[in-house]
Amino acid sequence: MAKVNEADARWIVQEREDGANVHGWHWQEKDCLPWSKHRLKTLLEGLAIVEGESCMWIKIGKVESVTGEAYINTRKGKKIPGYEVEVKMTWVGEVREGGKADGEVISNADGGGHFPYI
C-alpha cells in the first residue's frame, strides 16, 4: 500500500491546460438530435411502403417532426448511444386499375402517422 505523498507517477492524474479529454476517458455527452432529424427525413421522405401489391401504392409523404433525445456518451473510450425519439409523418396512397404503375388511379387517400417511442 502506498504511503501518503509517495504515489506512483503513472497513476497521478494531472490537470491539462488545454482541458482535453484524452482518449475519451472521462464522461462526455454529445447531442445528436439535429443529425437524427436530418437523417430520418432523408431516409423516410418519399419512401415507398407498398408498390403494386393488391393494386395499391403507398409512400411516406413528409416527416413533419422529430422530437426527443438522441445522444452519444463516451466513457473510458467506449461509445454508448442512446435515444428516445418521437416521429410524426404523413403518407399518401393510391389504388390503380390493373395493378400497374401507369394504370388509372381509381382512388386515393392520405393520412398521418405518429410513432411516439422509436
PDB file of C-alpha atoms in Angstrom:
ATOM      1  CA  MET A   1       0.000   0.000   0.000  1.00  0.00           C
ATOM      2  CA  ALA A   2       1.311   3.423  -0.916  1.00  0.00           C
ATOM      3  CA  LYS A   3       2.234   5.881   1.758  1.00  0.00           C
ATOM      4  CA  VAL A   4       0.975   9.458   1.720  1.00  0.00           C
ATOM      5  CA  ASN A   5       2.856  11.600  -0.839  1.00  0.00           C
ATOM      6  CA  GLU A   6       4.663   8.533  -2.232  1.00  0.00           C
ATOM      7  CA  ALA A   7       2.372   7.739  -5.164  1.00  0.00           C
ATOM      8  CA  ASP A   8       3.487   6.107  -8.386  1.00  0.00           C
ATOM      9  CA  ALA A   9       3.796   8.867 -11.025  1.00  0.00           C
ATOM     10  CA  ARG A  10       1.965   6.685 -13.582  1.00  0.00           C
ATOM     11  CA  TRP A  11      -1.237   6.908 -11.560  1.00  0.00           C
ATOM     12  CA  ILE A  12      -1.236  10.612 -10.841  1.00  0.00           C
ATOM     13  CA  VAL A  13      -3.832  12.408 -12.961  1.00  0.00           C
ATOM     14  CA  GLN A  14      -2.605  15.828 -13.887  1.00  0.00           C
ATOM     15  CA  GLU A  15      -4.858  18.669 -14.962  1.00  0.00           C
ATOM     16  CA  ARG A  16      -4.323  19.604 -18.589  1.00  0.00           C
ATOM     17  CA  GLU A  17      -4.059  23.257 -19.503  1.00  0.00           C
ATOM     18  CA  ASP A  18      -5.985  22.692 -22.742  1.00  0.00           C
ATOM     19  CA  GLY A  19      -8.815  20.854 -20.938  1.00  0.00           C
ATOM     20  CA  ALA A  20      -8.709  17.952 -23.425  1.00  0.00           C
ATOM     21  CA  ASN A  21     -10.478  14.702 -22.671  1.00  0.00           C
ATOM     22  CA  VAL A  22      -7.573  12.466 -23.692  1.00  0.00           C
ATOM     23  CA  HIS A  23      -8.699   9.167 -25.269  1.00  0.00           C
ATOM     24  CA  GLY A  24     -12.308   9.865 -24.222  1.00  0.00           C
ATOM     25  CA  TRP A  25     -11.591   8.635 -20.708  1.00  0.00           C
ATOM     26  CA  HIS A  26     -13.885  10.985 -18.800  1.00  0.00           C
ATOM     27  CA  TRP A  27     -17.664  11.094 -19.232  1.00  0.00           C
ATOM     28  CA  GLN A  28     -18.673  13.142 -22.241  1.00  0.00           C
ATOM     29  CA  GLU A  29     -22.077  13.553 -23.925  1.00  0.00           C
ATOM     30  CA  LYS A  30     -22.760  14.759 -27.457  1.00  0.00           C
ATOM     31  CA  ASP A  31     -26.240  15.806 -28.626  1.00  0.00           C
ATOM     32  CA  CYS A  32     -27.109  14.021 -31.886  1.00  0.00           C
ATOM     33  CA  LEU A  33     -30.727  15.157 -32.283  1.00  0.00           C
ATOM     34  CA  PRO A  34     -30.010  17.618 -35.145  1.00  0.00           C
ATOM     35  CA  TRP A  35     -28.199  14.871 -37.066  1.00  0.00           C
ATOM     36  CA  SER A  36     -31.009  12.395 -36.268  1.00  0.00           C
ATOM     37  CA  LYS A  37     -33.664  14.792 -37.588  1.00  0.00           C
ATOM     38  CA  HIS A  38     -31.806  15.264 -40.846  1.00  0.00           C
ATOM     39  CA  ARG A  39     -31.049  11.546 -41.247  1.00  0.00           C
ATOM     40  CA  LEU A  40     -34.618  10.388 -40.556  1.00  0.00           C
ATOM     41  CA  LYS A  41     -36.024  12.934 -43.018  1.00  0.00           C
ATOM     42  CA  THR A  42     -33.507  11.830 -45.651  1.00  0.00           C
ATOM     43  CA  LEU A  43     -34.298   8.140 -45.152  1.00  0.00           C
ATOM     44  CA  LEU A  44     -38.074   8.321 -44.803  1.00  0.00           C
ATOM     45  CA  GLU A  45     -39.460  11.099 -47.023  1.00  0.00           C
ATOM     46  CA  GLY A  46     -40.727   9.601 -50.263  1.00  0.00           C
ATOM     47  CA  LEU A  47     -40.051   6.024 -49.107  1.00  0.00           C
ATOM     48  CA  ALA A  48     -42.357   3.526 -50.846  1.00  0.00           C
ATOM     49  CA  ILE A  49     -44.116   1.266 -48.348  1.00  0.00           C
ATOM     50  CA  VAL A  50     -46.259  -0.674 -50.835  1.00  0.00           C
ATOM     51  CA  GLU A  51     -45.602  -0.791 -54.592  1.00  0.00           C
ATOM     52  CA  GLY A  52     -48.251  -2.588 -56.624  1.00  0.00           C
ATOM     53  CA  GLU A  53     -49.307  -5.123 -54.031  1.00  0.00           C
ATOM     54  CA  SER A  54     -53.099  -5.631 -54.342  1.00  0.00           C
ATOM     55  CA  CYS A  55     -53.161  -2.715 -56.839  1.00  0.00           C
ATOM     56  CA  MET A  56     -52.014  -0.261 -54.116  1.00  0.00           C
ATOM     57  CA  TRP A  57     -49.187   2.266 -53.938  1.00  0.00           C
ATOM     58  CA  ILE A  58     -48.409   3.794 -50.550  1.00  0.00           C
ATOM     59  CA  LYS A  59     -45.475   6.041 -49.696  1.00  0.00           C
ATOM     60  CA  ILE A  60     -44.397   8.327 -46.895  1.00  0.00           C
ATOM     61  CA  GLY A  61     -45.118  11.929 -47.781  1.00  0.00           C
ATOM     62  CA  LYS A  62     -43.366  14.221 -45.337  1.00  0.00           C
ATOM     63  CA  VAL A  63     -41.698  13.835 -41.961  1.00  0.00           C
ATOM     64  CA  GLU A  64     -43.414  16.621 -40.026  1.00  0.00           C
ATOM     65  CA  SER A  65     -41.461  16.464 -36.783  1.00  0.00           C
ATOM     66  CA  VAL A  66     -38.743  14.576 -34.971  1.00  0.00           C
ATOM     67  CA  THR A  67     -38.521  15.346 -31.250  1.00  0.00           C
ATOM     68  CA  GLY A  68     -36.972  13.760 -28.187  1.00  0.00           C
ATOM     69  CA  GLU A  69     -33.397  12.861 -27.325  1.00  0.00           C
ATOM     70  CA  ALA A  70     -30.545  11.364 -29.299  1.00  0.00           C
ATOM     71  CA  TYR A  71     -27.034  11.363 -27.888  1.00  0.00           C
ATOM     72  CA  ILE A  72     -23.723   9.566 -27.731  1.00  0.00           C
ATOM     73  CA  ASN A  73     -21.993   9.198 -24.393  1.00  0.00           C
ATOM     74  CA  THR A  74     -18.275   8.486 -24.220  1.00  0.00           C
ATOM     75  CA  ARG A  75     -16.784   6.873 -21.136  1.00  0.00           C
ATOM     76  CA  LYS A  76     -13.370   5.250 -20.913  1.00  0.00           C
ATOM     77  CA  GLY A  77     -13.080   5.377 -24.687  1.00  0.00           C
ATOM     78  CA  LYS A  78     -16.356   3.499 -25.304  1.00  0.00           C
ATOM     79  CA  LYS A  79     -19.223   4.982 -27.311  1.00  0.00           C
ATOM     80  CA  ILE A  80     -22.645   4.497 -25.719  1.00  0.00           C
ATOM     81  CA  PRO A  81     -25.536   5.625 -27.944  1.00  0.00           C
ATOM     82  CA  GLY A  82     -28.952   6.431 -26.539  1.00  0.00           C
ATOM     83  CA  TYR A  83     -32.187   7.750 -27.968  1.00  0.00           C
ATOM     84  CA  GLU A  84     -35.893   8.206 -27.382  1.00  0.00           C
ATOM     85  CA  VAL A  85     -37.341   9.827 -30.451  1.00  0.00           C
ATOM     86  CA  GLU A  86     -40.903  10.696 -31.461  1.00  0.00           C
ATOM     87  CA  VAL A  87     -41.683  10.945 -35.190  1.00  0.00           C
ATOM     88  CA  LYS A  88     -44.765  12.396 -36.896  1.00  0.00           C
ATOM     89  CA  MET A  89     -45.194  11.907 -40.632  1.00  0.00           C
ATOM     90  CA  THR A  90     -47.761  11.855 -43.424  1.00  0.00           C
ATOM     91  CA  TRP A  91     -48.489   9.179 -46.017  1.00  0.00           C
ATOM     92  CA  VAL A  92     -50.236   9.104 -49.383  1.00  0.00           C
ATOM     93  CA  GLY A  93     -51.764   6.141 -51.147  1.00  0.00           C
ATOM     94  CA  GLU A  94     -53.412   5.241 -54.435  1.00  0.00           C
ATOM     95  CA  VAL A  95     -55.332   2.306 -55.848  1.00  0.00           C
ATOM     96  CA  ARG A  96     -54.654   1.872 -59.569  1.00  0.00           C
ATOM     97  CA  GLU A  97     -56.525  -0.060 -62.187  1.00  0.00           C
ATOM     98  CA  GLY A  98     -54.918  -3.287 -63.327  1.00  0.00           C
ATOM     99  CA  GLY A  99     -52.264  -3.183 -60.606  1.00  0.00           C
ATOM    100  CA  LYS A 100     -49.838  -1.371 -62.890  1.00  0.00           C
ATOM    101  CA  ALA A 101     -47.872   1.756 -62.046  1.00  0.00           C
ATOM    102  CA  ASP A 102     -49.205   3.529 -65.151  1.00  0.00           C
ATOM    103  CA  GLY A 103     -52.822   2.376 -64.570  1.00  0.00           C
ATOM    104  CA  GLU A 104     -55.640   4.828 -63.994  1.00  0.00           C
ATOM    105  CA  VAL A 105     -55.994   5.990 -60.385  1.00  0.00           C
ATOM    106  CA  ILE A 106     -59.260   4.587 -59.012  1.00  0.00           C
ATOM    107  CA  SER A 107     -58.995   6.017 -55.535  1.00  0.00           C
ATOM    108  CA  ASN A 108     -56.508   7.868 -53.382  1.00  0.00           C
ATOM    109  CA  ALA A 109     -56.112   8.558 -49.688  1.00  0.00           C
ATOM    110  CA  ASP A 110     -53.774  10.286 -47.304  1.00  0.00           C
ATOM    111  CA  GLY A 111     -53.215  10.360 -43.611  1.00  0.00           C
ATOM    112  CA  GLY A 112     -50.688  10.673 -40.859  1.00  0.00           C
ATOM    113  CA  GLY A 113     -48.663   8.524 -38.545  1.00  0.00           C
ATOM    114  CA  HIS A 114     -47.371   9.157 -35.049  1.00  0.00           C
ATOM    115  CA  PHE A 115     -44.619   6.968 -33.634  1.00  0.00           C
ATOM    116  CA  PRO A 116     -44.116   8.044 -30.002  1.00  0.00           C
ATOM    117  CA  TYR A 117     -41.261   5.703 -28.987  1.00  0.00           C
ATOM    118  CA  ILE A 118     -38.622   4.943 -31.562  1.00  0.00           C
TER     119      ILE A 118
END
